[in-house]
Amino acid sequence: MPGNRFFTALALAVGALCTLASGGALAQAFPNKPIRLIVGFPAGTGPDLVARVVAQKLQDSPGFNVVVDNKPGAGGLIAAQEAARAAPDGYTLMLGEVGQLAIATSSYSRLPYDVQRDFAPVSHIANTDFVLLTNPDKNPAKTAREFATWAKAQPKFFMGTFGAGTPGHFGAYMFGDAAGVSVEPVHYKSTGDAVGGLLGGDIPAMFATVALAAPNVKAGKMRALAVSSDSRAPALPEVPTLREQGFGSLEFSAWFGIVAPAKTPDEILKRLNTEVVKAVSGAEARSKLQEMGFKVTGSSRAEFAAIIRDDTARWGKAVAATGFKAD
């Protein structure tokens, strides 16, 4: 009947308005207590540096009090598992990186979380490229090409990594493949340990992030032979890319972004994205991150979801080529 149809339509309209109103109220009320930003790596590492800059700038937004909580271990998996199981209310977030959110999907047979199922992307924050480093006192090579020639002449060619299953690990394999030499990876427990091994002459080379490499290169402790990006790094503008030196399309980088537990309300995710992008887009935060060797982005949620999806496929091919499994 016409009257019934009218009241039905009216009820649906009122319901929709109530839903919108409640969503808006939820976003306006958030946050009303401290937000925990979990980082799966120790203080002073790349993810930690990025997290602390973001947390500091978020304090400028009304109501935001963000506390960085370092939960190192198992290549970031401990932190990721904790974040995945947290209440989906916006008060527990994770500063994730490419290893946890893209590489681990292929390198672990039994991952304690499912990236697509358990996380909601908030925003991609920054990229950092890798640098091929040698000890200038231990190796004569001054270019990546010279280093590849030297490597081929060795009975066994070793490269250090800052952990099995990390971008530096698979980057070493990819470099070896492009250079036509078999690589024997030497896995260290941390980036600091790997740097110590390079400085001490225990390993001839390693890939490290620009953020870590730049101070050591400028101090003359290490020699930078090439960067892994598609363009030169602003922090090391004199260092050519691998592509420039004839290594085809050999490019890889690490990235960092914020994720929330899946099922976090959409209105809260929108608010978090707005505030995070505003935080990293400001001149102060951008300058700090760039000085440390990071390329600042600050993306939409959909853009970050696409990055995770595409890099999961890209790194999956690298993992499959090595036959590596972390578990």
Coordinates of C-alpha atoms in Angstrom, one line a residue:
M1 CA 0.0 0.0 0.0
P2 CA 1.2 3.6 -0.7
G3 CA 1.0 4.5 3.0
N4 CA 3.1 1.6 4.0
R5 CA 5.7 2.3 1.3
F6 CA 6.0 5.9 2.5
F7 CA 6.6 4.9 6.1
T8 CA 9.1 2.2 5.1
A9 CA 11.1 4.7 3.0
L10 CA 10.9 7.2 5.8
A11 CA 12.3 4.6 8.3
L12 CA 15.1 3.7 6.0
A13 CA 16.0 7.4 5.5
V14 CA 16.0 8.0 9.2
G15 CA 18.1 4.9 9.8
A16 CA 20.7 6.1 7.2
L17 CA 20.8 9.5 8.8
C18 CA 21.3 7.9 12.3
T19 CA 24.1 5.8 10.9
L20 CA 25.9 8.8 9.4
A21 CA 25.4 10.8 12.5
S22 CA 26.8 8.0 14.7
G23 CA 29.8 7.6 12.4
G24 CA 30.4 11.4 12.5
A25 CA 30.1 11.4 16.3
L26 CA 32.5 8.5 16.5
A27 CA 35.1 10.3 14.5
Q28 CA 34.6 13.5 16.5
A29 CA 35.0 11.7 19.8
F30 CA 38.2 9.9 18.6
P31 CA 40.7 10.0 20.2
N32 CA 39.9 10.4 23.9
K33 CA 42.9 8.4 25.2
P34 CA 46.5 7.7 24.2
I35 CA 47.2 5.8 21.0
R36 CA 49.8 3.1 21.0
L37 CA 52.0 2.9 17.9
I38 CA 53.8 -0.5 17.9
V39 CA 57.2 -0.8 16.2
G40 CA 58.6 -4.2 15.6
F41 CA 62.2 -3.1 15.7
P42 CA 64.6 -1.6 18.3
A43 CA 65.1 2.1 19.0
G44 CA 67.3 3.8 16.5
T45 CA 66.4 1.6 13.5
G46 CA 64.6 3.0 10.4
P47 CA 61.1 2.0 11.5
D48 CA 61.6 3.5 14.9
L49 CA 63.0 6.8 13.5
V50 CA 60.0 7.2 11.2
A51 CA 57.5 6.2 14.0
R52 CA 58.9 8.8 16.4
V53 CA 58.7 11.6 13.9
V54 CA 55.1 10.7 13.0
A55 CA 54.2 10.4 16.7
Q56 CA 55.7 13.7 17.6
K57 CA 53.9 15.6 14.8
L58 CA 50.6 13.9 15.6
Q59 CA 50.7 15.5 19.0
D60 CA 49.9 18.8 17.2
S61 CA 46.5 17.5 16.3
P62 CA 43.7 18.0 18.9
G63 CA 43.3 15.0 21.2
F64 CA 46.2 13.0 19.8
N65 CA 48.7 11.6 22.3
V66 CA 50.7 8.9 20.5
V67 CA 53.1 6.6 22.4
V68 CA 55.7 4.6 20.5
D69 CA 56.0 1.0 21.8
N70 CA 59.0 -0.9 20.6
K71 CA 58.3 -4.7 20.4
P72 CA 61.4 -6.1 18.6
G73 CA 61.9 -9.7 17.6
A74 CA 61.4 -12.3 14.8
G75 CA 62.0 -9.7 12.1
G76 CA 58.9 -7.7 13.2
L77 CA 56.6 -10.6 13.4
I78 CA 56.0 -10.4 17.1
A79 CA 54.8 -6.8 16.8
A80 CA 52.7 -7.6 13.8
Q81 CA 51.0 -10.5 15.5
E82 CA 50.2 -8.3 18.5
A83 CA 48.9 -5.5 16.4
A84 CA 46.7 -7.9 14.4
R85 CA 45.1 -9.2 17.5
A86 CA 44.5 -5.7 19.1
A87 CA 41.0 -4.3 19.6
P88 CA 39.9 -2.6 16.4
D89 CA 39.2 0.8 18.0
G90 CA 42.0 3.0 16.6
Y91 CA 44.0 3.0 19.8
T92 CA 46.5 0.4 18.7
L93 CA 48.4 1.0 15.4
M94 CA 51.5 -0.4 13.9
L95 CA 54.3 1.3 12.0
G96 CA 54.8 -1.5 9.5
E97 CA 57.5 -2.0 6.9
V98 CA 57.9 -4.0 3.7
G99 CA 59.3 -7.1 5.5
Q100 CA 56.3 -7.5 7.8
L101 CA 53.6 -6.5 5.3
A102 CA 54.9 -7.8 1.9
I103 CA 57.9 -10.1 2.1
A104 CA 56.9 -12.3 5.1
T105 CA 53.8 -13.5 3.2
S106 CA 56.1 -15.5 0.9
S107 CA 59.1 -16.2 3.1
Y108 CA 57.1 -17.9 5.9
S109 CA 55.1 -21.1 5.5
R110 CA 53.1 -20.4 8.6
L111 CA 52.8 -16.7 9.2
P112 CA 51.0 -15.8 12.6
Y113 CA 48.8 -13.2 10.8
D114 CA 47.3 -12.6 7.4
V115 CA 48.1 -9.2 6.0
Q116 CA 45.0 -8.8 3.9
R117 CA 42.7 -10.3 6.5
D118 CA 44.1 -8.8 9.7
F119 CA 45.1 -5.2 8.8
A120 CA 43.5 -2.1 7.5
P121 CA 46.0 0.3 5.7
V122 CA 46.0 3.8 7.1
S123 CA 48.8 5.5 5.1
H124 CA 52.1 4.9 3.4
I125 CA 54.6 7.2 5.1
A126 CA 58.0 7.0 3.4
N127 CA 60.4 5.0 1.3
T128 CA 64.1 4.5 1.9
D129 CA 66.4 3.1 -0.8
F130 CA 69.4 0.8 -0.3
V131 CA 73.0 1.4 -0.9
L132 CA 75.6 -1.2 -1.9
L133 CA 78.4 -0.7 0.6
T134 CA 82.0 -1.9 0.9
N135 CA 84.8 -1.3 3.3
P136 CA 87.3 1.0 1.4
D137 CA 90.2 -0.4 3.4
K138 CA 89.4 -4.0 2.5
N139 CA 88.1 -3.8 -1.1
P140 CA 89.5 -1.9 -4.1
A141 CA 86.3 -1.5 -6.1
K142 CA 85.0 2.0 -6.6
T143 CA 82.0 1.1 -8.8
A144 CA 79.4 -1.7 -8.7
R145 CA 80.8 -3.0 -12.0
E146 CA 84.3 -3.2 -10.6
F147 CA 82.9 -4.9 -7.5
A148 CA 81.0 -7.5 -9.6
T149 CA 84.3 -8.3 -11.5
W150 CA 86.1 -8.7 -8.2
A151 CA 83.3 -10.9 -6.8
K152 CA 83.5 -13.3 -9.8
A153 CA 87.2 -13.8 -9.1
Q154 CA 86.6 -15.0 -5.5
P155 CA 86.4 -18.7 -4.6
K156 CA 83.2 -17.8 -2.6
F157 CA 81.4 -14.5 -2.6
F158 CA 79.9 -13.5 0.7
M159 CA 77.5 -10.6 1.4
G160 CA 76.2 -9.5 4.8
T161 CA 72.6 -9.0 5.6
F162 CA 70.7 -7.6 8.6
G163 CA 68.7 -10.7 8.9
A164 CA 67.3 -13.6 6.9
G165 CA 64.2 -12.7 5.0
T166 CA 64.9 -9.0 4.9
P167 CA 65.1 -6.7 1.9
G168 CA 68.9 -6.7 2.2
H169 CA 69.0 -10.5 2.1
F170 CA 66.9 -10.7 -1.1
G171 CA 68.7 -7.6 -2.5
A172 CA 72.0 -9.5 -2.2
Y173 CA 70.5 -12.4 -4.2
M174 CA 69.2 -10.1 -6.8
F175 CA 72.5 -8.3 -7.2
G176 CA 74.3 -11.6 -7.5
D177 CA 71.9 -12.7 -10.2
A178 CA 72.3 -9.5 -12.1
A179 CA 76.1 -9.6 -11.8
G180 CA 76.3 -13.3 -12.7
V181 CA 77.8 -14.5 -9.4
S182 CA 76.6 -16.8 -6.7
V183 CA 76.1 -15.1 -3.4
E184 CA 76.6 -16.7 0.0
P185 CA 74.6 -14.6 2.5
V186 CA 75.9 -14.0 6.0
H187 CA 73.0 -13.2 8.3
Y188 CA 73.5 -10.9 11.3
K189 CA 71.0 -10.5 14.1
S190 CA 70.7 -6.7 13.6
T191 CA 71.7 -3.9 11.3
G192 CA 74.2 -2.7 13.8
D193 CA 75.9 -6.2 13.9
A194 CA 76.0 -6.3 10.1
V195 CA 77.6 -2.8 10.0
G196 CA 80.2 -4.0 12.6
G197 CA 81.0 -7.0 10.4
L198 CA 81.6 -4.7 7.4
L199 CA 83.7 -2.2 9.3
G200 CA 85.7 -5.1 10.8
G201 CA 86.3 -6.7 7.4
D202 CA 84.4 -9.9 8.2
I203 CA 82.2 -9.4 5.1
P204 CA 83.2 -7.6 1.8
A205 CA 79.8 -5.9 1.2
M206 CA 76.2 -5.4 2.2
F207 CA 73.1 -3.5 1.3
A208 CA 72.0 -0.9 3.9
T209 CA 69.4 1.8 3.8
V210 CA 70.4 5.3 2.8
A211 CA 69.4 6.5 6.3
L212 CA 72.1 4.2 7.8
A213 CA 74.6 4.5 5.0
A214 CA 74.8 8.2 4.5
P215 CA 76.6 9.2 7.8
N216 CA 79.1 6.3 7.5
V217 CA 79.8 7.1 3.8
K218 CA 80.3 10.8 4.5
A219 CA 82.6 10.0 7.4
G220 CA 84.7 7.8 5.0
K221 CA 84.1 4.6 7.0
M222 CA 82.3 3.0 4.1
R223 CA 82.3 3.3 0.3
A224 CA 78.9 3.6 -1.5
L225 CA 79.1 1.9 -4.9
A226 CA 75.4 2.2 -6.0
V227 CA 71.9 3.0 -4.9
S228 CA 69.0 0.6 -5.5
S229 CA 66.4 3.2 -6.5
D230 CA 65.3 4.4 -9.9
S231 CA 67.0 7.8 -9.2
R232 CA 69.9 9.0 -7.1
A233 CA 69.3 9.5 -3.4
P234 CA 69.2 13.2 -2.3
A235 CA 71.3 12.2 0.8
L236 CA 74.0 10.7 -1.5
P237 CA 73.7 12.6 -4.8
E238 CA 77.1 11.6 -6.1
V239 CA 76.4 7.8 -5.9
P240 CA 75.0 6.4 -9.2
T241 CA 72.1 3.9 -9.4
L242 CA 72.6 0.3 -10.2
R243 CA 70.7 0.9 -13.4
E244 CA 73.1 3.7 -14.4
Q245 CA 75.9 1.1 -14.1
G246 CA 74.3 -1.4 -16.4
F247 CA 72.4 -3.6 -14.0
G248 CA 69.2 -3.5 -16.0
S249 CA 66.0 -3.0 -13.9
L250 CA 67.5 -4.0 -10.6
E251 CA 65.6 -1.7 -8.2
F252 CA 64.3 -2.3 -4.7
S253 CA 63.5 -0.2 -1.6
A254 CA 62.1 -0.4 1.9
W255 CA 58.9 1.4 2.8
F256 CA 57.1 2.2 6.0
G257 CA 53.4 2.9 6.7
I258 CA 50.8 2.8 9.4
V259 CA 48.2 0.0 9.6
A260 CA 45.4 -0.6 12.1
P261 CA 43.7 -3.8 13.1
A262 CA 41.1 -5.0 10.6
K263 CA 37.5 -4.0 11.4
T264 CA 38.6 -0.6 12.8
P265 CA 35.6 1.6 12.0
D266 CA 35.8 3.4 8.7
E267 CA 35.3 6.8 10.2
I268 CA 38.2 6.3 12.5
L269 CA 40.4 5.1 9.7
K270 CA 39.5 8.3 7.7
R271 CA 40.4 10.5 10.6
L272 CA 43.7 8.7 11.2
N273 CA 44.6 9.0 7.5
T274 CA 43.8 12.7 7.5
E275 CA 45.9 13.4 10.5
V276 CA 48.8 11.2 9.5
V277 CA 49.1 12.7 6.1
K278 CA 48.9 16.2 7.6
A279 CA 51.6 15.3 10.1
V280 CA 54.2 14.0 7.5
S281 CA 53.3 16.7 5.0
G282 CA 54.4 19.5 7.3
A283 CA 57.7 21.2 6.6
E284 CA 59.3 20.2 9.9
A285 CA 58.5 16.4 9.7
R286 CA 59.3 16.3 6.0
S287 CA 62.7 18.0 6.6
K288 CA 63.6 15.7 9.5
L289 CA 62.7 12.5 7.5
Q290 CA 64.6 13.7 4.4
E291 CA 67.7 14.5 6.4
M292 CA 67.6 10.9 7.6
G293 CA 67.5 9.6 4.1
F294 CA 63.8 8.9 3.7
K295 CA 61.5 9.9 0.8
V296 CA 58.3 11.2 2.3
T297 CA 55.0 10.2 0.8
G298 CA 51.8 10.3 2.9
S299 CA 49.3 8.4 0.8
S300 CA 45.6 7.6 0.8
R301 CA 44.4 4.3 2.3
A302 CA 43.7 2.9 -1.1
E303 CA 47.1 3.8 -2.4
F304 CA 48.8 2.1 0.5
A305 CA 46.7 -1.0 0.0
A306 CA 47.8 -1.1 -3.6
I307 CA 51.5 -0.8 -2.6
I308 CA 51.2 -3.7 -0.2
R309 CA 49.4 -5.8 -2.8
D310 CA 51.9 -5.0 -5.6
D311 CA 55.0 -5.5 -3.5
T312 CA 53.7 -8.7 -2.0
A313 CA 53.7 -10.1 -5.6
R314 CA 57.1 -8.5 -6.5
W315 CA 59.0 -9.7 -3.5
G316 CA 57.2 -13.1 -3.8
K317 CA 59.1 -13.6 -7.0
A318 CA 62.4 -12.8 -5.4
V319 CA 61.7 -15.2 -2.5
A320 CA 60.6 -18.0 -4.9
A321 CA 63.8 -17.6 -6.9
T322 CA 65.9 -18.2 -3.8
G323 CA 63.8 -21.0 -2.5
F324 CA 64.2 -19.4 1.0
K325 CA 61.8 -20.2 3.8
A326 CA 62.2 -18.5 7.2
D327 CA 60.4 -21.2 9.2

